[in-house]
Short mmCIF file of C-alpha atoms and ligand atoms in Angstrom, two decimals:
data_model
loop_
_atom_site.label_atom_id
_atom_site.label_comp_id
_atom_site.label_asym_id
_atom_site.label_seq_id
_atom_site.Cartn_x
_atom_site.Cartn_y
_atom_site.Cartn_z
CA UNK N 1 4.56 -31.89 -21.66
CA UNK N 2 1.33 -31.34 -21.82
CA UNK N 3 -0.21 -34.78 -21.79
CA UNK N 4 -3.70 -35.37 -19.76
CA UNK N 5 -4.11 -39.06 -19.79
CA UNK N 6 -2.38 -42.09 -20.94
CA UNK N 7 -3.91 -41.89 -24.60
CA UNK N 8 -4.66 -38.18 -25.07
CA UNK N 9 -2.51 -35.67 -26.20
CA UNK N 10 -2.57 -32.25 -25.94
CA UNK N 11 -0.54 -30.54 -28.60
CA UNK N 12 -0.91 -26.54 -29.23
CA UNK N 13 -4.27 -26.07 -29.43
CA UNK N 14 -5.63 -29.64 -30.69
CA UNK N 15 -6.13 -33.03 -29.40
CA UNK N 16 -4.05 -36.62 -30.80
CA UNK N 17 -6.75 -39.42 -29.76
CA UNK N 18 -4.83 -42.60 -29.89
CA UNK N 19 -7.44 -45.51 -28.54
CA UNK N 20 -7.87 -48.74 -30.82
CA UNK N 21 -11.67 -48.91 -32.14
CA UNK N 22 -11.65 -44.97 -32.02
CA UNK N 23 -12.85 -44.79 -35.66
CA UNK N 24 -15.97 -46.41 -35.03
CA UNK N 25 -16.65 -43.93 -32.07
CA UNK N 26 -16.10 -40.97 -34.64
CA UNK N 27 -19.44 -38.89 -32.94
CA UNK N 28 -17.97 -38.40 -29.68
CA UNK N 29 -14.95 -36.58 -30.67
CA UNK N 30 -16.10 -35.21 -33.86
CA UNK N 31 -19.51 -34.57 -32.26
CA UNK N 32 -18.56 -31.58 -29.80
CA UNK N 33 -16.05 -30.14 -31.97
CA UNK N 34 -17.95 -29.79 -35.80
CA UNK N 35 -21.46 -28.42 -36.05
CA UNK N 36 -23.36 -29.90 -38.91
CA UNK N 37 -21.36 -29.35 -42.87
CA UNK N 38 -20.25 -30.46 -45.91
CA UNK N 39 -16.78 -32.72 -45.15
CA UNK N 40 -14.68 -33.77 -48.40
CA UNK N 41 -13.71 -37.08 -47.09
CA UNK N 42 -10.32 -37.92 -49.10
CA UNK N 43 -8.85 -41.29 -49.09
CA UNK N 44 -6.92 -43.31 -51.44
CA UNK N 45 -7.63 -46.45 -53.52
CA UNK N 46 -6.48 -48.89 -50.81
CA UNK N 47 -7.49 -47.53 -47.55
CA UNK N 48 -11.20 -46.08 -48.76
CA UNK N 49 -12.38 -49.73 -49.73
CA UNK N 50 -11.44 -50.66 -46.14
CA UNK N 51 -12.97 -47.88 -44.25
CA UNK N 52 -14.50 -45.16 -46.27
CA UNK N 53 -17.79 -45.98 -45.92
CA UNK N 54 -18.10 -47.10 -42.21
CA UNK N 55 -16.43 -43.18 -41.33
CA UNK N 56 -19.16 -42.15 -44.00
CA UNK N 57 -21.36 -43.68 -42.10
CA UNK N 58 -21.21 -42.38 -39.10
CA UNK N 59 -20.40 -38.66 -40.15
CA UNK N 60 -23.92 -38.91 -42.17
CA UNK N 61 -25.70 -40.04 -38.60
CA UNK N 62 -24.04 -37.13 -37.13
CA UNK N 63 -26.12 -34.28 -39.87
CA UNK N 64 -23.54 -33.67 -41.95
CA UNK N 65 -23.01 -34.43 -45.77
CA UNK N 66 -20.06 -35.95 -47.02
CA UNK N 67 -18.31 -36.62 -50.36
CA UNK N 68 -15.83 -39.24 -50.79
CA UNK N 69 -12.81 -38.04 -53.03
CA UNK N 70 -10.50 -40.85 -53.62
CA UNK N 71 -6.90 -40.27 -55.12
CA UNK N 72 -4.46 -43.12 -56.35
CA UNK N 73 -2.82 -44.53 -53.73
CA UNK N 74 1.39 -43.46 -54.01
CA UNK N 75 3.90 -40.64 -53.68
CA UNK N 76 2.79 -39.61 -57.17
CA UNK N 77 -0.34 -38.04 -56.22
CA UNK N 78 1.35 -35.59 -54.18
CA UNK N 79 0.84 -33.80 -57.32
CA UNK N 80 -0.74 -30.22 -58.29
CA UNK N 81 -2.51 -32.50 -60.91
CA UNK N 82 -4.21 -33.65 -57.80
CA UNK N 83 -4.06 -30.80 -55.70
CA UNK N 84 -6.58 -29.14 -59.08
CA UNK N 85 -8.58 -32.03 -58.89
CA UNK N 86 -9.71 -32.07 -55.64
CA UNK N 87 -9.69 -28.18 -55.27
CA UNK N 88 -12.38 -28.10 -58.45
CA UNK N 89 -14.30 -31.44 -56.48
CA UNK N 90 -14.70 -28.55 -53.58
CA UNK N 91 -15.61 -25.97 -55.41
CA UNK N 92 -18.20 -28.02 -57.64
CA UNK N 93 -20.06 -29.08 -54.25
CA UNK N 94 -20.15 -26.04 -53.37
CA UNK N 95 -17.79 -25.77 -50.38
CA UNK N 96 -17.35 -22.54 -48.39
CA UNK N 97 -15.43 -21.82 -45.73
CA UNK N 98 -17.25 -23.48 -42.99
CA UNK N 99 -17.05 -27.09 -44.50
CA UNK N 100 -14.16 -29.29 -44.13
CA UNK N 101 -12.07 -32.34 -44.90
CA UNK N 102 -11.26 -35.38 -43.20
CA UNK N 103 -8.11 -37.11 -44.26
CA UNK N 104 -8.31 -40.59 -44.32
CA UNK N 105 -5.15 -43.09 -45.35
CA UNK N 106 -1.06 -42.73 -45.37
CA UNK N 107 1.29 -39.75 -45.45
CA UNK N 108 0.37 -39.05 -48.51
CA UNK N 109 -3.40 -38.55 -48.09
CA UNK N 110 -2.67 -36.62 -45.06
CA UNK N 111 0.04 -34.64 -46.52
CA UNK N 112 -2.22 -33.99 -50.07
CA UNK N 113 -5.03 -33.31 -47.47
CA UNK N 114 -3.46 -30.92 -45.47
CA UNK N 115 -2.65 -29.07 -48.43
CA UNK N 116 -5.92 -29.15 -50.02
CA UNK N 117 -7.33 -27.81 -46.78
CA UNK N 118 -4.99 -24.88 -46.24
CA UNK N 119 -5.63 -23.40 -49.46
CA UNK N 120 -9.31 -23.73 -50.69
CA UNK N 121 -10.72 -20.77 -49.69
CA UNK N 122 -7.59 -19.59 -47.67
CA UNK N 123 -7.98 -22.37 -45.43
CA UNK N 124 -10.55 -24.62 -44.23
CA UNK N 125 -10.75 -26.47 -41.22
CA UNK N 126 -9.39 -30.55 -41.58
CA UNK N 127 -9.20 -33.63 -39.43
CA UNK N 128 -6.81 -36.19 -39.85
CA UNK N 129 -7.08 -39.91 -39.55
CA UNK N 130 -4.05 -41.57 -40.38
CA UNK N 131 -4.12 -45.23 -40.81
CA UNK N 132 -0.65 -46.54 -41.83
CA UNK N 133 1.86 -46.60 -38.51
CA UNK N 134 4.17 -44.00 -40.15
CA UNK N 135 1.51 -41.43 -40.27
CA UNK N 136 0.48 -42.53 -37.42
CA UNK N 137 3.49 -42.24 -35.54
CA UNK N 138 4.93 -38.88 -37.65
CA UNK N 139 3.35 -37.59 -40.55
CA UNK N 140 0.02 -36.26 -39.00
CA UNK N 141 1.64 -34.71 -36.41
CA UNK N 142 3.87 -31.12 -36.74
CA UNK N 143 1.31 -29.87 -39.47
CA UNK N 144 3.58 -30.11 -41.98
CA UNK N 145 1.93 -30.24 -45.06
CA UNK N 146 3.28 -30.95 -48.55
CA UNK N 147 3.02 -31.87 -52.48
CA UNK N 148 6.20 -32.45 -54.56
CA UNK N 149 7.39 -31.25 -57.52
CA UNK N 150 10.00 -33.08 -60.14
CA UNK N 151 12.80 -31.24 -58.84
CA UNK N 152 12.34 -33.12 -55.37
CA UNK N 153 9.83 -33.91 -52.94
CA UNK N 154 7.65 -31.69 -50.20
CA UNK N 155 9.04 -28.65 -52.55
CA UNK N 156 5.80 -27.12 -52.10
CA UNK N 157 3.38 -26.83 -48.82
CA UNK N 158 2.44 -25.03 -45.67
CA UNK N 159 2.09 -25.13 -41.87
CA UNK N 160 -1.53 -25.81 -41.17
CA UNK N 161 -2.66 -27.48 -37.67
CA UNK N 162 -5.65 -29.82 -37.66
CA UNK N 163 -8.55 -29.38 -35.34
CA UNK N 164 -8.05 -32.96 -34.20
CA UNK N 165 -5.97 -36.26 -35.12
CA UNK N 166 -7.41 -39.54 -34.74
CA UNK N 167 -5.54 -42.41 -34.34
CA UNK N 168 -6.65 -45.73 -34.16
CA UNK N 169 -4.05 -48.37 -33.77
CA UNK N 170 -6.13 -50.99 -35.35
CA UNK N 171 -6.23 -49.68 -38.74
CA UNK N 172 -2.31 -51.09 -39.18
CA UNK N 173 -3.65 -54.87 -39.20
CA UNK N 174 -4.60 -54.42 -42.67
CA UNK N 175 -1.10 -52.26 -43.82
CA UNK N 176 0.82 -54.46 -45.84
CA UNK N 177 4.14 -56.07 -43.90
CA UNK N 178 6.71 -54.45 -45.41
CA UNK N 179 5.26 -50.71 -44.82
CA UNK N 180 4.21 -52.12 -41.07
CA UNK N 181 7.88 -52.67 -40.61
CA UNK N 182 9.23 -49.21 -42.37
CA UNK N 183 7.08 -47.44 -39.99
CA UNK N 184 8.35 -49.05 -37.07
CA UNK N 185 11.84 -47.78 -38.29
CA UNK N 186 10.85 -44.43 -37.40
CA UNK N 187 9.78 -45.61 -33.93
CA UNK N 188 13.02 -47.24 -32.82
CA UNK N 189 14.85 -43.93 -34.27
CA UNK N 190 12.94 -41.78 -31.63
CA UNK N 191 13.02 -44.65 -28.57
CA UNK N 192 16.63 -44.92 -29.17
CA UNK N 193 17.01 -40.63 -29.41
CA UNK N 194 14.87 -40.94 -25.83
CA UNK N 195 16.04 -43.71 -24.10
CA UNK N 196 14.56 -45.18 -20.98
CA UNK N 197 11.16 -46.69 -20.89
CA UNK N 198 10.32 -45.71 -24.63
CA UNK N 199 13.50 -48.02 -25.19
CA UNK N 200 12.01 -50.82 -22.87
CA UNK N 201 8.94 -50.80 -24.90
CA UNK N 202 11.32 -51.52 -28.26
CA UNK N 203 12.85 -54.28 -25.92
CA UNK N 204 9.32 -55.87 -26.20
CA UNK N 205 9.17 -56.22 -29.97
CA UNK N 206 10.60 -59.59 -31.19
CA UNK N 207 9.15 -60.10 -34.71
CA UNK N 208 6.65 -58.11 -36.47
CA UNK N 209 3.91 -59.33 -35.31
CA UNK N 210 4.94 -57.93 -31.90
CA UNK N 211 4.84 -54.36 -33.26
CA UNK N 212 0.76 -54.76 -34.08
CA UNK N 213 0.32 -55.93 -30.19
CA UNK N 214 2.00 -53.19 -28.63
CA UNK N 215 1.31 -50.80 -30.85
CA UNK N 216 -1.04 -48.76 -28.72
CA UNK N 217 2.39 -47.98 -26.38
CA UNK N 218 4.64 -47.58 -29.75
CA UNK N 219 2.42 -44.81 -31.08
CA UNK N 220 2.00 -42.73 -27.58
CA UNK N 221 5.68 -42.93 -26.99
CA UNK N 222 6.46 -41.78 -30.46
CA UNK N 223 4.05 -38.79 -30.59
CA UNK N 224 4.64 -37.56 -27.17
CA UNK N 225 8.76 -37.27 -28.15
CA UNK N 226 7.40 -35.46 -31.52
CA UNK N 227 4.72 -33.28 -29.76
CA UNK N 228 7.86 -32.31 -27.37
CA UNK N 229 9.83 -31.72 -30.24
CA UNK N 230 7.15 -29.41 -31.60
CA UNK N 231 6.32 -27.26 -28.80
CA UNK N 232 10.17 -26.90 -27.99
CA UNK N 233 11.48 -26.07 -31.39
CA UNK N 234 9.84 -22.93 -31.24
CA UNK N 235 12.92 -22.29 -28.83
CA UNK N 236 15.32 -24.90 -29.76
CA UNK N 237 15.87 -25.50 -33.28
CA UNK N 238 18.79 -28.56 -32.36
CA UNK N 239 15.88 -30.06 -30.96
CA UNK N 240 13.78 -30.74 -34.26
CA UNK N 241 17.35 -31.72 -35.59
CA UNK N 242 17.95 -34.73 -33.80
CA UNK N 243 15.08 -36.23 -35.99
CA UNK N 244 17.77 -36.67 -38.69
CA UNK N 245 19.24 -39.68 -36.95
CA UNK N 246 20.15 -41.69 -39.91
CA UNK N 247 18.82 -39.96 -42.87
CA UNK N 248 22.38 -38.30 -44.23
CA UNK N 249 23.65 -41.84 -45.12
CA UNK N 250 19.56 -42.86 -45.52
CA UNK N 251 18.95 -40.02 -48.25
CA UNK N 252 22.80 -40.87 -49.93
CA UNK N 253 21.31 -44.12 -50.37
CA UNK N 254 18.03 -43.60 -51.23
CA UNK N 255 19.51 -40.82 -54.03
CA UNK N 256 21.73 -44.59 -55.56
CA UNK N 257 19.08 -47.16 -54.95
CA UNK N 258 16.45 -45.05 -56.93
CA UNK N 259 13.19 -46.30 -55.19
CA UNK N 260 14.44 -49.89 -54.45
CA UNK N 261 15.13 -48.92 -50.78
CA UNK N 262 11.59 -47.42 -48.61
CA UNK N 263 12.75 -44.28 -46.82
CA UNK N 264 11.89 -45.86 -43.00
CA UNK N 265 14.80 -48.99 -44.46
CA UNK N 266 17.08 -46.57 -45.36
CA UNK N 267 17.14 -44.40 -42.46
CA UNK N 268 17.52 -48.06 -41.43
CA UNK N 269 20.74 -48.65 -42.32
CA UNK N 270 21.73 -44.89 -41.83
CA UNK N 271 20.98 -45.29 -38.15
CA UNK N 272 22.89 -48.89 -38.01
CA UNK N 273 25.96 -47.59 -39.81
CA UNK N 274 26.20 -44.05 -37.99
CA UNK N 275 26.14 -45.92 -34.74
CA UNK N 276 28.89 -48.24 -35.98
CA UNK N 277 30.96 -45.53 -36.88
CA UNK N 278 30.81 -43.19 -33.53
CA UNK N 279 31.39 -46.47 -31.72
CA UNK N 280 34.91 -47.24 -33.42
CA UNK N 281 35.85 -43.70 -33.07
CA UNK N 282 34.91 -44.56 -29.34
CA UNK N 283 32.16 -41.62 -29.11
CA UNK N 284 29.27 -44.16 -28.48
CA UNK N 285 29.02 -46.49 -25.63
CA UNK N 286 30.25 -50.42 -26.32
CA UNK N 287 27.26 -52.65 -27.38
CA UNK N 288 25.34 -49.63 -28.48
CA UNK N 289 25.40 -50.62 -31.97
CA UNK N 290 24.71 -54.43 -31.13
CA UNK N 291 21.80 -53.26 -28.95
CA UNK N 292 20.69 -51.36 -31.86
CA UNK N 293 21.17 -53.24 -35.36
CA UNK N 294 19.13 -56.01 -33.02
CA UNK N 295 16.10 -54.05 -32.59
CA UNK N 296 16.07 -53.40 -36.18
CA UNK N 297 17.29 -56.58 -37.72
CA UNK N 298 14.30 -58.47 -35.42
CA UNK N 299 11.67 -57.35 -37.26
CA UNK N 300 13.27 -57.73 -40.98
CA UNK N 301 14.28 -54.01 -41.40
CA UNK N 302 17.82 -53.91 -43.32
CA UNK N 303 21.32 -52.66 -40.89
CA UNK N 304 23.24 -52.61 -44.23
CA UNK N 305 23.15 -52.38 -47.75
CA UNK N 306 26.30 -52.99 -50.07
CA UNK N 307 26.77 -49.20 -51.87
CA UNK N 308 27.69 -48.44 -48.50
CA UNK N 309 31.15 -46.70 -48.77
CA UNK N 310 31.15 -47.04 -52.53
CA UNK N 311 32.13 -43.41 -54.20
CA UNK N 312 28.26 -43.42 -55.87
CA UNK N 313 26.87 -43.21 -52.13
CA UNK N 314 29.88 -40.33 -50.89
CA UNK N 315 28.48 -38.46 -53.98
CA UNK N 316 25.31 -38.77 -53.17
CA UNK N 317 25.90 -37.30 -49.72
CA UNK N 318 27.88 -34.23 -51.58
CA UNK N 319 24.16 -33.21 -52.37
CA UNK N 320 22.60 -33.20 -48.60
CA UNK N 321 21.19 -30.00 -48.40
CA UNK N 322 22.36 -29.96 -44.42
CA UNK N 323 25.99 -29.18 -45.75
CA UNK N 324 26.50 -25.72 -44.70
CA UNK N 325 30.07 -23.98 -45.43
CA UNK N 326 31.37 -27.10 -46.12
CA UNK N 327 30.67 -28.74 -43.14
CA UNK N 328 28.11 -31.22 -41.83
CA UNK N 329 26.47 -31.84 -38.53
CA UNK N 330 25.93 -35.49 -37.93
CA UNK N 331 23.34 -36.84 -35.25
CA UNK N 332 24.39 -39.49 -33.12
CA UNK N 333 24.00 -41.48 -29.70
CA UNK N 334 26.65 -41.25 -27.03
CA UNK N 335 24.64 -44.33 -25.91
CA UNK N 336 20.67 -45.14 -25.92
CA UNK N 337 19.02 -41.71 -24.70
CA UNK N 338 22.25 -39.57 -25.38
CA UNK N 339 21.88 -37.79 -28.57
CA UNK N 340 24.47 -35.88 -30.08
CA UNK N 341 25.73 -33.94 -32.48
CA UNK N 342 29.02 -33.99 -33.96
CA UNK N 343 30.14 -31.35 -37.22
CA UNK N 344 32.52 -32.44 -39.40
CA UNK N 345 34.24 -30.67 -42.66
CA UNK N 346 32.27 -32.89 -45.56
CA UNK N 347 35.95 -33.75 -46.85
CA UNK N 348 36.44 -35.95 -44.02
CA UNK N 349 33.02 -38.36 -44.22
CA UNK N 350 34.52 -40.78 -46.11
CA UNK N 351 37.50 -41.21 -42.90
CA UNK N 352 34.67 -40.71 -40.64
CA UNK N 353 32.10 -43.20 -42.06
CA UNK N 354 34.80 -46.03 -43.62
CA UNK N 355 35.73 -47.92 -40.67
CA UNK N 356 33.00 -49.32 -38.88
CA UNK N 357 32.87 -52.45 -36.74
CA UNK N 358 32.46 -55.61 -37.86
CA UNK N 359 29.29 -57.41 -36.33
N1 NAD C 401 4.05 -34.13 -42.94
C1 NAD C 401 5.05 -34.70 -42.31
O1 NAD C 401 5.51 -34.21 -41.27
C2 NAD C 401 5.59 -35.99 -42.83
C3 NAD C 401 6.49 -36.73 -42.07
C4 NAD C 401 6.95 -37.95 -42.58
C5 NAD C 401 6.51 -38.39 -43.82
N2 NAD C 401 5.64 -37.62 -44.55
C6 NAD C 401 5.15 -38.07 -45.85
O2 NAD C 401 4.38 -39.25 -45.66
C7 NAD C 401 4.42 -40.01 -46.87
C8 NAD C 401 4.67 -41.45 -46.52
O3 NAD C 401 3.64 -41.91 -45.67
P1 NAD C 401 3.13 -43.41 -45.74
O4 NAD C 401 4.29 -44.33 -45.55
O5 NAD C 401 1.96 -43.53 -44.87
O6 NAD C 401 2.78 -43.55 -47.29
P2 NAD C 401 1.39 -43.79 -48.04
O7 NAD C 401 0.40 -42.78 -47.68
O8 NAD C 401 1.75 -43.95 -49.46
O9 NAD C 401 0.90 -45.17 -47.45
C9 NAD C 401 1.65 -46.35 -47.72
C10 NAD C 401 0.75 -47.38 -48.40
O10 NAD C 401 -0.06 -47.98 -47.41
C11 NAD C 401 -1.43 -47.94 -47.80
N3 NAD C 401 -2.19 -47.87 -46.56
C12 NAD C 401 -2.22 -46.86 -45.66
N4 NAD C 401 -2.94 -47.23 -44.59
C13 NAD C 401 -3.37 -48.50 -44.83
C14 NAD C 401 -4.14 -49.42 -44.09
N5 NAD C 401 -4.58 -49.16 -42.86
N6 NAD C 401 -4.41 -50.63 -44.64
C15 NAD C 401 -3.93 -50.93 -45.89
N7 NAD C 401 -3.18 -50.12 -46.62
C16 NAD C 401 -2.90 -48.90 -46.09
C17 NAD C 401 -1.53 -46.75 -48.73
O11 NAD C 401 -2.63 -46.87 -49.61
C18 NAD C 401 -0.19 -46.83 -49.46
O12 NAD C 401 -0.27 -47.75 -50.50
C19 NAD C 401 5.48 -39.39 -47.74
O13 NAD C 401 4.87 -38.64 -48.77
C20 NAD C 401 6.24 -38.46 -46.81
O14 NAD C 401 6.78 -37.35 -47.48
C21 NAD C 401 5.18 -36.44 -44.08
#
C-alpha cells in the first residue's frame, strides 16, 4: 500500500487528503497543483448554503474565477436533464479545456460531477470534495462515475480519476442523522471484511455520536481497504467482489421496500442476515453474528426487516444481475477478517437463507 503518512493517501497517480479543517486550507493543496482558471464549482441545494461560498472564497484569493452551479439535492439529478444543464453552464462561460470543476456535496454531486467533467470537452480536469461520510468513505474514491437512467441506476458513466480528493471529516457534523448512520454502514462492512485494528476502531463506536469523534480513523481505515481494493483489482477481480457483502439480500430488499429502506440500511440487514445464515450452516465462527448485528444495531442501523424470507424478497433476488448460469456467489465471513465466498445454484437460496439463528 502505498500510504505516506497517517492522513495521506497515495492512490494511482493522485492524492486522498483526509485532515479535519482541510477545506479552509484549500490554497495549499490546490495551490501547487492548479495554475490560475475558470473552476465550475457544483454543489447541491443543501451542502452549497453551508460551504459554497467560504471554498469560493478562497479559490477567488488563489487567481482563479469560479462559478457556482447548484443542482437539486437527490438521486434524481443524476439525470442527463442535468448532465445538459450544466454542460451548456460550461460552455456559456466559456470553458476550455484547461478549466475545471470542483465537486462539492454527496455521491451524487460527485458522481454528476465526475461525469460532467469527463465529457465536456473530452475531459477536463476535476477535484472532489465530498462532504457526506458515504462519499467520503466510498463514492469519491475508484473514479467511478455515473448518471442513471429509468431502467436502473449508474446505467450510464465512465472511469475518470480526479487530480485530488479532499476530505474533511468535519463537514459530516452538519449531515443529517439518519444519512450519518447509513454511511457508517458501509464502514463496518469493510472493518468487518478486514478485521484487526480497523475492527478495534468499530469496537470504539457506541452511539452515533461516537462515529463524528472518531471519524478521522473511520474514514482512513475505510479508504486505505478501498484504495487496496483499487490498485489490486487490476489483478484480482474477487478482490473488488468482496465489496458485495450484504447487498444480494440488500438490493432484494431495496427492489420490495421501494425507497423506504436507504441503500447503507439495507446492505444493513443483508450483512446481519448473511452472517446469520453461514453461522447456522456452521461456516462462520460462533458469536460472529452477535459481534456483528451489535456494531450495527448500536448506532440505530436496522439487522432485520420483516419481507425477509417472504416469496416478494426471493423474487426480487431472481433479478440480481450477479446470477451467472444459474448460480450465485455469495460473500461472507468465516469470522471478522475472513472473507469468503461461497456459490450456490440460485434454486437453493431460499434453503440457504431460511434458517437463521435466533438472536
Ligand atoms: N462512484 C462510486 O463509486 C459510488 C459508490 C457508492 C455510492 N455512489 C453513489 O453515491 C450516491 C449516494 O451518496 P450520498 O449518500 O452522499 O447521497 P447524496 O449525495 O444524495 O447526499 C445525501 C444527502 O446529504 C446531503 N449532504 C451531503 N453532505 C452534507 C453535509 N455535509 N451537510 C448537510 N447535508 C449534506 C445532500 O444534500 C443529500 O441530501 C448514490 O447516487 C450512489 O449511486 C457512488
Amino acid at each position: 500500500m502505498p500510504i505516506k503518512k497517517s492522513d495521506e493517501i497515495v492512490l494511482k497517480d493522485y492524492q486522498v487528503k483526509i485532515q479535519k479543517g482541510v477545506l479552509n486550507r484549500l490554497v495549499e493543496f490546490i495551490g501547487p497543483l492548479w495554475q490560475k482558471r475558470k473552476i465550475a464549482l457544483i454543489t447541491d441545494d443543501n451542502v452549497g448554503p453551508l460551504y459554497a461560498n467560504a471554498v469560493k472564497g478562497q479559490l477567488v484569493r488563489m487567481g482563479h474565477q469560479v462559478i457556482i452551479l447548484t443542482i437539486p439535492a437527490g438521486e434524481a439529478s443524476k439525470s442527463w436533464k442535468q448532465v445538459q444543464l450544466l454542460i451548456n453552464s460550461l460552455a456559456q462561460n466559456d470553458f476550455v479545456r484547461s478549466d475545471s470543476v470542483i465537486a462539492l456535496g454527496g455521491g451524487v454531486v460527485g458522481d454528476l460531477a465526475g461525469f460532467i467533467a469527463s465529457i465536456y470537452m473530452r475531459g477536463i480536469s476535476i477535484i472532489q470534495i465530498p462532504t457526506s461520510l458515504l462519499a467520503q468513505v466510498d463514492s469519491s474514491v475508484g473514479g467511478k462515475t455515473a448518471i442513471d437512467l429509468k431502467t436502473g441506476k449508474n446505467m450510464v458513466g465512465s472511469f475518470y480519476q480526479p487530480d485530488l480528493v479532499l476530505i474533511d471529516p468535519d463537514t459530516i457534523q452538519t449531515l443529517p442523522k439518519r444519512m450519518l448512520v447509513e454511511g457508517y454502514g458501509e464502514i463496518i462492512k469493510c472493518a468487518a471484511l478486514v478485521g484487526g485494528t480497523f475492527w478495534k476502531i468499530i469496537e470504539k463506536v457506541n452511539q452515533a455520536e461516537d462515529i463524528i469523534t472518531h471519524a478521522e480513523e473511520l474514514i482512513h481505515a475505510s479508504i486505505t481497504f478501498k484504495a487496496e481494493v483499487v490498485i489490486r483489482d487490476e489483478k484480482e477481480e474477487n478482490l473488488r467482489k468482496l465489496l458485495n457483502f450484504g447487498h444480494t439480500i440488500g438490493h432484494a430488499l431495496e427492489l420490495i421496500e421501494t425507497g423506504k429502506l436507504m441503500h447503507g440500511e439495507a446492505v444493513a440487514i443483508g450483512i446481519a442476515r448473511i452472517t446469520a445464515a453461514f453461522e447456522k450452516k456452521g461456516m462462520t465462527k460462533g458469536d460472529t453474528t452477535f459481534k456483528v448485528k451489535g456494531r450495527l444495531a448500536c448506532v440505530g442501523l436496522p439487522v432485520d426487516a420483516k419481507e425477509l424470507g417472504s416469496d416478494a424478497f426471493y423474487s426480487a433476488i431472481l433479478h440480481d444481475k450477479k446470477i451467472k448460469n444459474d448460480q450465485i456467489t455469495l460473500v461472507y465471513i468465516k469470522e471478522i477478517g475472513q472473507p469468503a465466498f461461497y456459490t450456490l445454484k440460485i434454486a437453493e437460496i431460499r434453503n440457504w437463507l431460511n434458517p437463521v439463528l435466533a438472536f
